[in-house]
Tab-separated table of C-alpha atoms in Angstrom:
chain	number	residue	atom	x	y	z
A	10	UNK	CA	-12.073	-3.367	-2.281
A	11	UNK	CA	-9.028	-4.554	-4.416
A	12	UNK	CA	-7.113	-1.891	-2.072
A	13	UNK	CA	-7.404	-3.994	0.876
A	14	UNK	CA	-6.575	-7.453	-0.674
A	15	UNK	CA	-3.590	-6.347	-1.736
A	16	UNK	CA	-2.566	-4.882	1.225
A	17	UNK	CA	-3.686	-7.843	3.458
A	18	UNK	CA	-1.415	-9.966	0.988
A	19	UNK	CA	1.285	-8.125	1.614
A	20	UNK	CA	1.191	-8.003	5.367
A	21	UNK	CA	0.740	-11.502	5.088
A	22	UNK	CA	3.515	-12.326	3.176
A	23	UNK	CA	6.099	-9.969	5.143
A	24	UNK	CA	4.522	-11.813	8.251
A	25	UNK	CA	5.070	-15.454	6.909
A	26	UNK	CA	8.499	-14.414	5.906
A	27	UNK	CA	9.224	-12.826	9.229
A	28	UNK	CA	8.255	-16.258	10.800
A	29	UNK	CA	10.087	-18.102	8.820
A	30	UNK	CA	13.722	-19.574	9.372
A	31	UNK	CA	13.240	-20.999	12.938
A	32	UNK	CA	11.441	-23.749	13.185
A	33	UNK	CA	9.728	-24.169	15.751
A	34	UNK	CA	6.371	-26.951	16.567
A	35	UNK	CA	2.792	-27.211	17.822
A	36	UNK	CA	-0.630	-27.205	20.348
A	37	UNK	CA	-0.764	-23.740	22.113
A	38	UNK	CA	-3.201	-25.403	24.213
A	39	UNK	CA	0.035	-27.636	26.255
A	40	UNK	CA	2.259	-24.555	25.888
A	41	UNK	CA	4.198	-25.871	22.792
A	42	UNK	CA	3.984	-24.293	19.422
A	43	UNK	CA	6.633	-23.316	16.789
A	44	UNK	CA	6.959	-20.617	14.123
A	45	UNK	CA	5.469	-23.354	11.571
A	46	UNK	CA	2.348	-23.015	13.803
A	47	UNK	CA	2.530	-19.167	13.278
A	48	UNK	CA	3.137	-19.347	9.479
A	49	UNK	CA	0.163	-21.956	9.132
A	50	UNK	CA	-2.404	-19.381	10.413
A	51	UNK	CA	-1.100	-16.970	8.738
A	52	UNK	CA	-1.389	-18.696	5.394
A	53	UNK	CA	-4.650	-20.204	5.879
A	54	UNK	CA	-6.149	-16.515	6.746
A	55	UNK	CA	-4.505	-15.340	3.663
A	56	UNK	CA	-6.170	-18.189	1.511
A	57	UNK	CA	-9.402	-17.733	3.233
A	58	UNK	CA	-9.016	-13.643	1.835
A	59	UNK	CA	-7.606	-14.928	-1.128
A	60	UNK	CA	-10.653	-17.130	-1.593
A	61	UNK	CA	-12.828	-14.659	-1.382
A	62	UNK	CA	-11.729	-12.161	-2.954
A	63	UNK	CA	-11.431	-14.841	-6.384
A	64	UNK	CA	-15.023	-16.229	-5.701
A	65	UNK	CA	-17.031	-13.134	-4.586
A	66	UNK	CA	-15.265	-10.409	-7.219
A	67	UNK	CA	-16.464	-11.925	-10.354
A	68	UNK	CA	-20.071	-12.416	-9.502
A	69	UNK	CA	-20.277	-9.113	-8.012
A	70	UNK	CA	-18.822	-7.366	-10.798
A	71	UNK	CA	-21.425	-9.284	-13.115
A	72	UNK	CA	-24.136	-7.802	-10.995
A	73	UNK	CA	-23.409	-4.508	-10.786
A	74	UNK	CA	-23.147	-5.099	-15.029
A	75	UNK	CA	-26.640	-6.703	-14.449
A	76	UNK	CA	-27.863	-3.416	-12.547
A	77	UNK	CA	-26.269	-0.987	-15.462
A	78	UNK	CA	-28.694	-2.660	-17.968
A	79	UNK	CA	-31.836	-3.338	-16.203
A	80	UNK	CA	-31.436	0.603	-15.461
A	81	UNK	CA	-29.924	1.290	-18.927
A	82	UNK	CA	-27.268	3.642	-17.411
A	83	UNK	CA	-24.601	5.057	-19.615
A	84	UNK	CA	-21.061	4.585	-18.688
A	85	UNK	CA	-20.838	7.790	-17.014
A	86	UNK	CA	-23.928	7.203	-14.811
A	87	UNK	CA	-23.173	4.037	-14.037
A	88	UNK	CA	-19.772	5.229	-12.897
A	89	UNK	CA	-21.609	7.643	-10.726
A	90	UNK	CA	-24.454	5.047	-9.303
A	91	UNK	CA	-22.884	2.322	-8.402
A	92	UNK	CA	-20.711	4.348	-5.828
A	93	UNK	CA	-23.391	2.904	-3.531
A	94	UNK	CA	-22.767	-0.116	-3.635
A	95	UNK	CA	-19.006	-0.520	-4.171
A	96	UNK	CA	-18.317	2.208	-0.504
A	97	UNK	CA	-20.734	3.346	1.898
A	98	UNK	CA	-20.940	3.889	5.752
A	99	UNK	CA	-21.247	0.380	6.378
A	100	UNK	CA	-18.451	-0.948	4.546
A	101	UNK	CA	-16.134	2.173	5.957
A	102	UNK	CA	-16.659	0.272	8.820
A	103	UNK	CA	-15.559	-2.908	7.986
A	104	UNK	CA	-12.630	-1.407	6.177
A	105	UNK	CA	-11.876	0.029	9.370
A	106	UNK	CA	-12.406	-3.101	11.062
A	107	UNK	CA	-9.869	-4.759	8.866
A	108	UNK	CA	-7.166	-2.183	9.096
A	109	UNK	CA	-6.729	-2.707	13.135
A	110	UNK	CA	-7.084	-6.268	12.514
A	111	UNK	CA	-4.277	-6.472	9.947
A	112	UNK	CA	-2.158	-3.938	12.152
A	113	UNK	CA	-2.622	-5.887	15.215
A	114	UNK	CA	-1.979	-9.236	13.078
A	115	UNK	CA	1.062	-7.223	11.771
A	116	UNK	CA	2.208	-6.378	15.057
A	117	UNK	CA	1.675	-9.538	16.759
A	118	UNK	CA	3.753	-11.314	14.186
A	119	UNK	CA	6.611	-8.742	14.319
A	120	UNK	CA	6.571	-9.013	18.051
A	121	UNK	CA	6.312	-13.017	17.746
A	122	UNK	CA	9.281	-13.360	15.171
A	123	UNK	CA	11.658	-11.211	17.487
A	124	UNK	CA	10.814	-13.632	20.298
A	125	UNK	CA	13.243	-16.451	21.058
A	126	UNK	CA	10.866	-18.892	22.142
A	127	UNK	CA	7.441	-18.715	20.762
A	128	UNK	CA	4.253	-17.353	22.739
A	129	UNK	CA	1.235	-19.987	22.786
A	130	UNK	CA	-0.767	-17.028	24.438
A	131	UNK	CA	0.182	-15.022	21.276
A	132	UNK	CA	-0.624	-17.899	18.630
A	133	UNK	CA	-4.021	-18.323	19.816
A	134	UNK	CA	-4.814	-14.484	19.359
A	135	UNK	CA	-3.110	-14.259	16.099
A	136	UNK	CA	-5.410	-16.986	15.081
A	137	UNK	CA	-8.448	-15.301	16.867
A	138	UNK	CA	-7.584	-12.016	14.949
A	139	UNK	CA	-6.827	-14.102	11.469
A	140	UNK	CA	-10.172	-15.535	11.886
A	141	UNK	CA	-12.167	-12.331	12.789
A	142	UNK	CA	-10.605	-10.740	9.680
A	143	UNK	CA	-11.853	-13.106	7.689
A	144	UNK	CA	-15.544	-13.037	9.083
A	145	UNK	CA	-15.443	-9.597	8.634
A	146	UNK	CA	-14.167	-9.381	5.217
A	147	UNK	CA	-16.847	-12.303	4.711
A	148	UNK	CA	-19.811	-9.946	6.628
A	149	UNK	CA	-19.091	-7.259	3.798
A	150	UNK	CA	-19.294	-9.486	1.164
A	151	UNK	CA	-22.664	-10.803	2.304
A	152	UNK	CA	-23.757	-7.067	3.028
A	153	UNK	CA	-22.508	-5.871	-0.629
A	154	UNK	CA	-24.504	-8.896	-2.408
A	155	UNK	CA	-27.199	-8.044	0.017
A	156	UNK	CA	-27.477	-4.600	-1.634
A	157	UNK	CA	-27.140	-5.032	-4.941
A	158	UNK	CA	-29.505	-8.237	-5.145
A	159	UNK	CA	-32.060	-5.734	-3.304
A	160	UNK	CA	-31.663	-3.058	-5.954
A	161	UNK	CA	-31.817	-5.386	-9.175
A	162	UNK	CA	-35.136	-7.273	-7.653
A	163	UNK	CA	-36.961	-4.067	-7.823
């Protein structure tokens, strides 16, 4: 879970810094855009992770405390319990998910900072990607509170 945040930060970061240096200016939509228009998705999808990460981590990490008392677990059980909800099928796929997305993102923004004059095509699917990255990173979130709010109502 942690795993992927900090790798997503770091792809973003290499990526901003990558697109940095030119300037260049934007609306994809008329065929203009500029690095700055590359960098600003880029930093708003790695807010939006960042975001999430600081607001859902906490509160999750409280539950799954929650869970260890209502079921009086000892460390060790817990440890072995809670595997559940922290990594299953489900969120293998999402993890999955993410990983192309932040490869493709990765690429894209390689590909975009080699390019002498910036591709409005390519901005619009960066921010397309950035976006499904975070909805997915949001869906798993929702899925892992899902779980564990089903297992401490019983």
């Amino acid at each position: 879970m942690g795993g992927f945040i900090n790798i997503a930060g770091a792809i973003f970061a290499a990526l901003a810094l990558a697109l940095s240096g030119t300037g260049l200016k934007a609306d994809p939509a008329d065929g203009t855009c500029t690095k700055a228009d590359f960098e600003s998705v880029v930093e708003t999808a790695a807010a939006g992770l960042r975001d999430l990460n600081i607001k859902n981590r906490p509160e999750f990490q409280e539950k799954l405390r929650e869970l260890k008392d209502k079921r009086g677990w000892s460390h060790d059980e817990f440890m072995q319990k809670a595997k559940p909800f922290v990594r299953d099928d489900k969120m293998v796929v999402y993890d999955q998910s993410s990983d192309e997305l932040l490869s493709a993102i990765s690429s894209m923004g390689q590909e975009g900072a080699a390019s002498a004059k910036p591709d409005c095509a390519m901005l619009l699917e960066l921010r397309a990607r950035m976006k499904l990255l975070v909805d997915t990173q949001t869906a798993k979130w929702t899925y892992m509170f899902g779980k564990i709010n089903a297992e401490l109502a019983k």
